[in-house]
XYZ file of C-alpha atoms in Angstrom:
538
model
C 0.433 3.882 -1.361
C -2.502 1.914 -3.018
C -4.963 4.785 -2.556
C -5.866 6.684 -4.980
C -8.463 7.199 -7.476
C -6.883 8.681 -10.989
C -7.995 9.129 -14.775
C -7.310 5.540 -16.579
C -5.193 6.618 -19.778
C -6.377 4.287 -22.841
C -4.903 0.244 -22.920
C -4.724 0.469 -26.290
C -5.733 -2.922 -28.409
C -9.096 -4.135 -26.946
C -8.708 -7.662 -25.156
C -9.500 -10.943 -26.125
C -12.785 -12.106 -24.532
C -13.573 -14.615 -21.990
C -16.637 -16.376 -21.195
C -16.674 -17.323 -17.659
C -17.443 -20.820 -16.413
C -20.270 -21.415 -13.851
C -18.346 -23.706 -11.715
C -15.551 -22.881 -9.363
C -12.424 -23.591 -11.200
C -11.785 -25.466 -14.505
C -9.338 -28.586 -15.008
C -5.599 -28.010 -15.302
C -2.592 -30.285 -17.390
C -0.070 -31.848 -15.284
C -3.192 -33.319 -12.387
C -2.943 -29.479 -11.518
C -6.629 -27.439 -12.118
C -7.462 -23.403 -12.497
C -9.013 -21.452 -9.542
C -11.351 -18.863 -9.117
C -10.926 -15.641 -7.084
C -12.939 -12.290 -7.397
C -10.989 -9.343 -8.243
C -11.949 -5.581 -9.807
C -10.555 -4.215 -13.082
C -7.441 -2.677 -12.775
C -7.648 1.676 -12.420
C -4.905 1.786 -15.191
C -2.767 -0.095 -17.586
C -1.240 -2.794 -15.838
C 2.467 -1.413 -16.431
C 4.368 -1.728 -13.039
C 5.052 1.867 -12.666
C 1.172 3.056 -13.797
C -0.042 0.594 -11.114
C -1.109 2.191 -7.436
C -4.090 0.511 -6.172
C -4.793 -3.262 -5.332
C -6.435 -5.182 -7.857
C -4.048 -3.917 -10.105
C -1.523 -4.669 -7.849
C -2.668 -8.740 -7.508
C -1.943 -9.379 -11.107
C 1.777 -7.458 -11.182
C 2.534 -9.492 -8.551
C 1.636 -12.548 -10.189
C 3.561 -12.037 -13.507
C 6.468 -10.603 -12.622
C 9.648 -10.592 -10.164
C 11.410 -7.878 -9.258
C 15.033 -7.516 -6.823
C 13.938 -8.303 -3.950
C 10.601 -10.201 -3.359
C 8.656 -9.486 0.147
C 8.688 -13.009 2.116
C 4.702 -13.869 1.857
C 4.994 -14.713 5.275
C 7.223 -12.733 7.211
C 7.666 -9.262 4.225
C 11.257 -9.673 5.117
C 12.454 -8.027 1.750
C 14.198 -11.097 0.448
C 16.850 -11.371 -3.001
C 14.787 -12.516 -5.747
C 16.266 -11.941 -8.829
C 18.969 -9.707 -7.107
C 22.369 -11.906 -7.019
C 23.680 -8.722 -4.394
C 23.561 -5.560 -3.918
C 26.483 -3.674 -2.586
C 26.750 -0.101 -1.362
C 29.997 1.624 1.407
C 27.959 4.784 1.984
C 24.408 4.241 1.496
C 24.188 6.502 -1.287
C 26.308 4.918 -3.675
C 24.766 1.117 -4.978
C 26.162 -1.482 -7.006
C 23.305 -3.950 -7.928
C 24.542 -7.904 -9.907
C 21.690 -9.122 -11.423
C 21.408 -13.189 -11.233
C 21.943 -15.119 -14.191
C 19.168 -17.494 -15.980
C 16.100 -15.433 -15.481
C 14.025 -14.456 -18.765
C 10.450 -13.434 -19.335
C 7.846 -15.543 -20.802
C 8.446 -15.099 -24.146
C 11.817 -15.706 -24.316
C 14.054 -12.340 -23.623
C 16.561 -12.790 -21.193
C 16.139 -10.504 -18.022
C 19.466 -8.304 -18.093
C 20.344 -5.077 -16.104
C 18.965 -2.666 -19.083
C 15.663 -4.765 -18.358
C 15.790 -2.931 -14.932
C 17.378 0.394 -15.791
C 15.263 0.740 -19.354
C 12.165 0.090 -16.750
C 13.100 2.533 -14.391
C 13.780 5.367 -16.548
C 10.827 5.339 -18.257
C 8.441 4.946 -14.701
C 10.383 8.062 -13.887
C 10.069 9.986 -17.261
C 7.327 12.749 -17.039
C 6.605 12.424 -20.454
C 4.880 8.874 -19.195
C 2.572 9.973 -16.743
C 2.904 7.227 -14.814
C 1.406 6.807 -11.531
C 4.126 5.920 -9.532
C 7.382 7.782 -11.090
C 7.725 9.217 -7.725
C 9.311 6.213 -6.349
C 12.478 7.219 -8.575
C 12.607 10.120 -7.047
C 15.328 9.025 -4.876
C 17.459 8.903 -7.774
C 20.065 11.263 -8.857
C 18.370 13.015 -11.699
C 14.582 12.774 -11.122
C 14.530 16.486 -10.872
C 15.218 16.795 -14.450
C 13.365 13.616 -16.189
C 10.288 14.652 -14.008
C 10.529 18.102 -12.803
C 7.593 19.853 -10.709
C 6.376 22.348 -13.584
C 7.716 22.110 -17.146
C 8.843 19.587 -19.452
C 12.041 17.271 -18.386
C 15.588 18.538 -19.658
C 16.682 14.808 -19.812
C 15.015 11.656 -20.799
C 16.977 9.303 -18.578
C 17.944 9.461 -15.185
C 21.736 10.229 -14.306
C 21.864 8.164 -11.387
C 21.312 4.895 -13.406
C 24.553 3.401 -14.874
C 24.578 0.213 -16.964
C 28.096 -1.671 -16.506
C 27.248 -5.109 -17.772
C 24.874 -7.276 -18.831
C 24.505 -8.310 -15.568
C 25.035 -5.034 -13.272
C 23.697 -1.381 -13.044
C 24.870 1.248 -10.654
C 22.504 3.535 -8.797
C 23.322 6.800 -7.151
C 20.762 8.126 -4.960
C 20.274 12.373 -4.024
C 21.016 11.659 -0.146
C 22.062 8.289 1.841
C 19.783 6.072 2.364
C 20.597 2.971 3.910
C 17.404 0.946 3.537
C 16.849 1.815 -0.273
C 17.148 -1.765 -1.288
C 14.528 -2.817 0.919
C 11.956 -0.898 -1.172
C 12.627 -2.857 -4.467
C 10.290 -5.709 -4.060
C 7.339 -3.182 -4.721
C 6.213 -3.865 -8.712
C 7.510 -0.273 -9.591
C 10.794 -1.535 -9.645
C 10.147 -4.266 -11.935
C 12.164 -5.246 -15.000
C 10.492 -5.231 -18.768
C 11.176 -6.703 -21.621
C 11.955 -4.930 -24.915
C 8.867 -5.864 -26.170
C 7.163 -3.171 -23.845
C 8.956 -0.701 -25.541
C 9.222 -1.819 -29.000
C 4.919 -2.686 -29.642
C 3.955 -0.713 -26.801
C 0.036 -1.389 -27.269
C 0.525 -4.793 -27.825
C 1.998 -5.275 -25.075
C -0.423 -3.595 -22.662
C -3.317 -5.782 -24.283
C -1.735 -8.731 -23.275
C 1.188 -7.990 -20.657
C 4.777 -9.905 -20.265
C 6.281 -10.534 -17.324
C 8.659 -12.544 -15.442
C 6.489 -14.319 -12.657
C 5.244 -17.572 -12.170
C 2.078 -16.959 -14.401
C 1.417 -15.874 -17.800
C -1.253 -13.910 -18.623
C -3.913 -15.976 -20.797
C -6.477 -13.019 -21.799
C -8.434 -10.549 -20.212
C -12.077 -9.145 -20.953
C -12.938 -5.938 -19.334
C -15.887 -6.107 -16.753
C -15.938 -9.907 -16.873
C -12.257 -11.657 -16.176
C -8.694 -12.174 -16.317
C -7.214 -15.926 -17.084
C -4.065 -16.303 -16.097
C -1.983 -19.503 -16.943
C 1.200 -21.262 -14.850
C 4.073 -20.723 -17.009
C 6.006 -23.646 -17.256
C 9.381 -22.359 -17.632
C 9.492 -20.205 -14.475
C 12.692 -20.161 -13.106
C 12.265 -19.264 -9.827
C 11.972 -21.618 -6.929
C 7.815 -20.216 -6.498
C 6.440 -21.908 -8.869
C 2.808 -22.029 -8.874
C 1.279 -24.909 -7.308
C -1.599 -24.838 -9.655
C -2.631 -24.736 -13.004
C -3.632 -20.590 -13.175
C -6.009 -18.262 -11.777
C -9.271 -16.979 -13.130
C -10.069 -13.498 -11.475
C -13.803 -12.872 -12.095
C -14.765 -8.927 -11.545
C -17.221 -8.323 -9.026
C -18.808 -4.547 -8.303
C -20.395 -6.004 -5.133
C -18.209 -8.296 -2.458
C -21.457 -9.504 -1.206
C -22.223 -11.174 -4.926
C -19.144 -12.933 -4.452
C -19.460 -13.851 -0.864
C -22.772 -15.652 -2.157
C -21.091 -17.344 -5.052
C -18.381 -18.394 -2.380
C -20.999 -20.101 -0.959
C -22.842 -21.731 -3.320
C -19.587 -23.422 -4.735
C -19.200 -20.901 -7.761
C -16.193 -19.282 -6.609
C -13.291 -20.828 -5.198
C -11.552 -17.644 -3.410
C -13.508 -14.455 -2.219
C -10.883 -11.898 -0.555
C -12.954 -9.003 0.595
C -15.780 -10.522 3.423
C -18.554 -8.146 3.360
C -18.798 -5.835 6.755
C -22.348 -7.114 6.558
C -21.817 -10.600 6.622
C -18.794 -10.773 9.351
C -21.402 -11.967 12.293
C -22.058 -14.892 9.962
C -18.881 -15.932 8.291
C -17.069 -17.817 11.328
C -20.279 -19.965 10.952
C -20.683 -19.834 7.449
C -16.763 -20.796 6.556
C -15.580 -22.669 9.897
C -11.028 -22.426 8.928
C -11.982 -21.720 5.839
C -12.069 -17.925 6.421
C -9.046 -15.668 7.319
C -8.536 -12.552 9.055
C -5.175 -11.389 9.928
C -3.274 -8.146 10.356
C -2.253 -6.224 7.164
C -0.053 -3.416 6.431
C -2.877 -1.138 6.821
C -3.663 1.616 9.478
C -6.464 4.201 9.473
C -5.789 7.427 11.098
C -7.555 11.144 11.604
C -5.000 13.752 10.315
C -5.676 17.761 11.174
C -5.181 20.739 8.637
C -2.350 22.277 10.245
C -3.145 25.467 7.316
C -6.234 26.313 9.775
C -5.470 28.115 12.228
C -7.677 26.376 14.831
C -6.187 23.072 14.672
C -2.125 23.753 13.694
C 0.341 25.162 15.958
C 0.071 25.309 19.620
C -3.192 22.941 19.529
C -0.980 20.017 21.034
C -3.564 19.940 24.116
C -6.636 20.260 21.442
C -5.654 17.185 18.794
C -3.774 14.722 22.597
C -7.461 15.771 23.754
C -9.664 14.406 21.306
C -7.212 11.275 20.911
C -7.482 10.186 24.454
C -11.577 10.706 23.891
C -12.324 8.125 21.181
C -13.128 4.183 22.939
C -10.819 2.475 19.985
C -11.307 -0.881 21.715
C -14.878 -0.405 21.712
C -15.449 0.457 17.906
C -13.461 -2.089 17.090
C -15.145 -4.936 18.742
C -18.896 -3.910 18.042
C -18.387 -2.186 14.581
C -15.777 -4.395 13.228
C -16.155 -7.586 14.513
C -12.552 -7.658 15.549
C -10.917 -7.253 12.287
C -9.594 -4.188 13.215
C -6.877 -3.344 16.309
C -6.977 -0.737 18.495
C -3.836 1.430 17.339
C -0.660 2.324 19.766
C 1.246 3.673 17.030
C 1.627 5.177 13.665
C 2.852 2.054 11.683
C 1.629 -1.771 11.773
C 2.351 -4.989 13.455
C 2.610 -6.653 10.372
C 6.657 -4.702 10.335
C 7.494 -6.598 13.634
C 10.355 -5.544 14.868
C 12.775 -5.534 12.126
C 10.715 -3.755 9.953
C 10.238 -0.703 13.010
C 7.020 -1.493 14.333
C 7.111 -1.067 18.675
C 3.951 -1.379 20.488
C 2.764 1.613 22.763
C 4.909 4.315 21.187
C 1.720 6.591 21.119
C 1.972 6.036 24.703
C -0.811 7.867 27.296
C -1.919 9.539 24.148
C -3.835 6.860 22.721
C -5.050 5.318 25.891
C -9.034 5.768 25.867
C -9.471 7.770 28.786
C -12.281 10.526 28.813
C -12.058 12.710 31.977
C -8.310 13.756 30.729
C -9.729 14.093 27.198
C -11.978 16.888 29.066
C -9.574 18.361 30.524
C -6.918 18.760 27.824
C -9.245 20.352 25.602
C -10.620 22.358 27.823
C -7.258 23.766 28.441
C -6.672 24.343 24.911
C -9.371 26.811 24.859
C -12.422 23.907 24.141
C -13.623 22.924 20.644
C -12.687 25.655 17.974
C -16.708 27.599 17.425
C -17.154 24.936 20.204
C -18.021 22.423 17.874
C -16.371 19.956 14.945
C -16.494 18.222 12.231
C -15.143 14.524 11.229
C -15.230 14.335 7.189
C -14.960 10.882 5.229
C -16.165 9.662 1.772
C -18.461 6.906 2.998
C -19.055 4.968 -0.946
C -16.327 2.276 0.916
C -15.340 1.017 4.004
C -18.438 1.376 6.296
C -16.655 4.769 7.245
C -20.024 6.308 8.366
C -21.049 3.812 10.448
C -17.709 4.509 12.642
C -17.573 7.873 11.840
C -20.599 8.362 14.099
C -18.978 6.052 16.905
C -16.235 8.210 16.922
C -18.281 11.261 17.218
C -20.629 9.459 19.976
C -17.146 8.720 21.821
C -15.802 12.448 21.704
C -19.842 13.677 22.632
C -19.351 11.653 25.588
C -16.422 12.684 26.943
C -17.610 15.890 26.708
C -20.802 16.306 28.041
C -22.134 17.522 24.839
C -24.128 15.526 22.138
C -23.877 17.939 19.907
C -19.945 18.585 20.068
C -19.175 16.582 17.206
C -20.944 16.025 13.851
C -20.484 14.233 11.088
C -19.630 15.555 7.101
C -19.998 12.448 4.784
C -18.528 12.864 1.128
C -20.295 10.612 -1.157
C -17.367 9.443 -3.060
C -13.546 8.818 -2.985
C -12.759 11.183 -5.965
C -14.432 14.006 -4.420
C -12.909 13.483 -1.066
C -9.290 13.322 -2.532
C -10.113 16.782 -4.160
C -11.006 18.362 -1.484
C -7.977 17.161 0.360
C -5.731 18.051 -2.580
C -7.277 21.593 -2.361
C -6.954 22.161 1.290
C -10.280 23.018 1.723
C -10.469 20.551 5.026
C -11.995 22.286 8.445
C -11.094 19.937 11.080
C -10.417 16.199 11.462
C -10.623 14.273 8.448
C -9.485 10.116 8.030
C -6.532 8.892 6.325
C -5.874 6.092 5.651
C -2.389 4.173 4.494
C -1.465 0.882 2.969
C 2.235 0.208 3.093
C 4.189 0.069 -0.577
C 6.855 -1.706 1.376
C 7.402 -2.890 4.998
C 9.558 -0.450 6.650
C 8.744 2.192 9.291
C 10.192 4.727 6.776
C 6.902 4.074 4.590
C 4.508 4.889 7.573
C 6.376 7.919 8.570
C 8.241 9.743 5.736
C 5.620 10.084 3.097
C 2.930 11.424 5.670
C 4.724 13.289 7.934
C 7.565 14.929 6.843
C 7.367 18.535 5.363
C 6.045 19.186 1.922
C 6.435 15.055 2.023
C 3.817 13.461 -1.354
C 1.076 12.251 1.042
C 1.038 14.589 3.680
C -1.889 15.451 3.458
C -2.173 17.938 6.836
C 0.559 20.139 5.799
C 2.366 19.487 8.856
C 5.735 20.355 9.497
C 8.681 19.948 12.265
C 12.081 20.360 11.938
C 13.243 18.174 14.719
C 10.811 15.191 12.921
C 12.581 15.959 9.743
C 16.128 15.686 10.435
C 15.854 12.385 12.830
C 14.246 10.969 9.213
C 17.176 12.499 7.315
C 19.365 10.970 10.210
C 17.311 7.360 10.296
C 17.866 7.201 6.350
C 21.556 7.928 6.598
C 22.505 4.984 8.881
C 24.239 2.541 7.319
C 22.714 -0.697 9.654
C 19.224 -1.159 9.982
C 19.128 -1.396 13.097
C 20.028 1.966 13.661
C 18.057 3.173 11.454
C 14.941 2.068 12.685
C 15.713 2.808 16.256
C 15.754 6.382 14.690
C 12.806 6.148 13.561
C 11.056 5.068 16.239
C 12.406 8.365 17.913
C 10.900 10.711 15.321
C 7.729 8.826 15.770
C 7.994 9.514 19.458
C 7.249 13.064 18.423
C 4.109 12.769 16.510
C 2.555 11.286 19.875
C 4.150 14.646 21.443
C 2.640 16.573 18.859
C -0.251 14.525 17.201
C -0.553 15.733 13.968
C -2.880 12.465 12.793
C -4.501 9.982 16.123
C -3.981 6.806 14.835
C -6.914 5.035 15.162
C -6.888 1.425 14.187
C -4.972 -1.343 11.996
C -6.884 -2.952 9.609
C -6.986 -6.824 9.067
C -7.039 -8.166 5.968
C -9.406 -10.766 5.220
C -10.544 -13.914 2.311
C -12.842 -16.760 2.720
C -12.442 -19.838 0.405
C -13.970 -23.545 -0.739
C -13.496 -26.854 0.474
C -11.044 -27.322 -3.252
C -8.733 -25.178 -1.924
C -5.756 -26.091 0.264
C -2.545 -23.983 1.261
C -4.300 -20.622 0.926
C -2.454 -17.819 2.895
C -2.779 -13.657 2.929
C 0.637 -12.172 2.795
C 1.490 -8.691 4.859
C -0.225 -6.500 2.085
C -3.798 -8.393 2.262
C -3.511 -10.208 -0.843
C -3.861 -14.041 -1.607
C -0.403 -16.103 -2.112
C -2.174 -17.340 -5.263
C 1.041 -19.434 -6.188
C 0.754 -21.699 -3.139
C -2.725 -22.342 -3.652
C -3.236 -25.912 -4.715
C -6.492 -27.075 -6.172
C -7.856 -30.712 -4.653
């Protein structure tokens, strides 16, 4: 998940620089013209596998095309450059890789393109970011093992049988593996990656509908249609010109004043005024995002047998209320542990939380007090608050739980001042009592939402929770060979965590963009992130 803050490893060759124009977009060949959108420097080199947080995470998906390619629209997980992809025990995958594709400069896209890729995201000797999304396949144990250095430099579960198909064994079935592959980790490179490594991170080759023009640090990225795209997305203008901002409200006022064509991060502060300020022009819609408070099952006074305790302290926070006055409805009251932005094909069912989310605070009373009351009779919600107005609800919350009980002093507040810190403590499992996480999918599947924050010793869980029964209905869910099954599954090992709470979900987030009167077709897919390809310029 896009979350984290890590140490940047060097880019190599410095970039070539780019002096930004002071109008919204610049003219375009073919009657098409460039756009403007703000944007943030990337946290690391942009190679697919290095790449874990969002800005980052705009330009991969602009240059390159991977398997499968989540429908903007819908994030059905749809065959991009994927001609099939075969499997008769959902372990065991055969993958044909379409004909005609290449990358911008030439090199035809092959099944080594994919397999050369993956082994080195997975290699430990790479550090990358993301080499944990291999970790399905047979082998990852040894290319990337959990102390040491790796025994083997490729992965043993990746076969290449043609120029045209690669065969995949994974450690255990599961069924919905290939609907994972549209996330940029799973992207195919070109041999010049390998062979002038630092060339090519100063100036990156992909596969997708643009071309990367130049980039200067702290100032912009240009990026340029390429002509020759193959696929059938091809961009419906003449590039892109991200322009770094460090504050969202600088480029909310240059949205304004007609010197930026796309902003897509409103300002908390300026959501009373936007509606008025941008008419249809602004968009808020649900995202693949949910914010929850997860408990440090390692203490004592929140893990086992505390059911009552963490049900308790669920049922005593107004979600519709913070919602409506705090976030100007661009968040949603949460009634489960995934997002709406799934639907139903993806996993996501309405009211699974049940009674356990429903705001009601005489039975929030009551459960705690039969749990034995607050642990010290007080606690503690703990946030980094540099982001996300997290203080501001942070105290609603608190104000909610005070409320229910009777007690203004119940519940306190414990700001960190930045991300970094916060993740360190987490990491160190130094946490007291309640403390927010907060997930953006990688892919749009229940097993995203559940596995990699619930299940035991699971990458991102960050409680240290653990339940057998929760575990094997996963194991079960990810066996199934039809989806439907498998998601039904799901959905009953999520039934537990509203029998046992170990994190009260508290709220989807929306993701949201404001744009010019230039600027026609513009659309937010299910990760929060402009369609930039459909944008056309007028």
């Amino acid at each position: 998940m896009r979350r984290a803050t890590y140490a940047t490893r060097a880019a190599g060759a410095v970039a070539l620089a780019l002096a930004a124009t002071a109008c919204g977009g610049s003219g375009g060949s073919g009657g098409e013209a460039v756009l403007s959108s703000s944007w943030g420097d990337p946290q690391n080199p942009l190679e697919p596998a290095n790449t874990n947080e969002v800005q980052g995470g705009k330009v991969l998906d602009m240059i390159f095309r991977g398997l499968k390619r989540y429908d903007p629209r819908t994030g059905e997980a749809k065959d991009m450059l994927a001609e099939r992809i075969e499997s008769t025990d959902a372990q065991n995958f055969t993958v044909t890789v379409k004909d005609g594709w290449t990358f911008s400069n030439g090199e035809k896209v092959t099944a080594r393109s994919f397999v050369d890729a993956w082994n080195y995201g997975a290699l430990i000797d790479n550090q990358q970011k993301n080499a944990y999304f291999f970790e399905y396949i047979d082998g990852y144990d040894q290319v990337h093992p959990e102390s040491g250095k790796a025994t083997a430099k490729t992965l043993s579960g990746l076969r290449v049988k043609d120029d045209r198909t690669f065969t995949v064994r994974l450690t255990q079935k599961f069924s919905t593996w290939p609907e994972t592959l549209g996330y940029p980790a799973y992207a195919p490179l070109p041999r010049t990656f390998f062979d002038d490594h630092e060339a090519w991170l100063s100036k990156p080759v992909g596969n997708g509908p643009y071309a990367i023009e130049s980039y200067a640090k702290g100032s912009a990225m240009r990026l340029r249609k390429w002509q020759d795209y193959p696929g059938r997305d091809k961009a419906q203008n003449a590039g892109v010109d991200l322009r770094v901002y460090t504050d969202n409200n600088a480029a909310y006022t240059d949205l304004l004043a007609g010197n930026l064509d796309l902003a897509d991060d409103i300002p908390a502060s300026q959501l009373k005024n936007v509606r008025r300020d941008l008419g249809s022009r602004y968009i808020n819609q649900p995202a693949g995002i949910i914010q929850t408070l997860a408990f440090p099952f390692y203490d004592k006074n929140w893990g086992a047998g505390k059911e009552k305790l963490r049900i308790g302290l669920s049922k005593a926070i107004d979600r519709k209320q913070i919602t409506e006055q705090i976030f100007q409805k661009t968040r949603t009251p949460a009634s489960d542990w995934t997002s709406p932005v799934l639907g139903g094909q993806g996993g996501y069912k309405a009211g699974l939380c049940g009674e356990a989310c429903e705001y009601d605070p005489a039975e929030a009373k009551r459960l705690i007090k039969e749990a034995g009351g607050l642990p010290g009779g007080r606690m503690t919600l703990t946030s980094n608050v540099d982001t996300g107005s997290h203080r501001t609800w942070m105290d609603a919350v608190c104000n909610s739980i005070n409320n229910a009980l009777g007690n203004d002093r119940a519940c306190t507040v414990n700001p960190v001042g930045t991300f970094a810190d916060y993740r360190n403590r987490i990491h160190s499992g130094k946490m007291s009592g309640p403390f927010r996480t907060g997930w953006q999918m990688d892919y749009p599947l229940i097993q995203n939402f559940l596995q990699p924050l619930y299940y035991t010793d699971a990458s991102s869980n960050d409680g240290k929770w653990s339940d057998e029964k929760f575990d094997q209905l996963v194991n079960d869910a990810n066996a199934h060979s039809v989806q439907d099954r498998a998601v039904s599954t799901f959905q009953s090992a999520e039934k537990i965590l509203a029998e046992k709470m170990p994190a009260i979900p508290l709220w989807y987030q929306n993701g949201s963009a404001g744009y010019t009167d230039r600027l026609s077709g513009v659309i937010l897919n299910p990760f929060s992130v402009p369609v930039y390809e459909e944008i056309e310029v007028g």
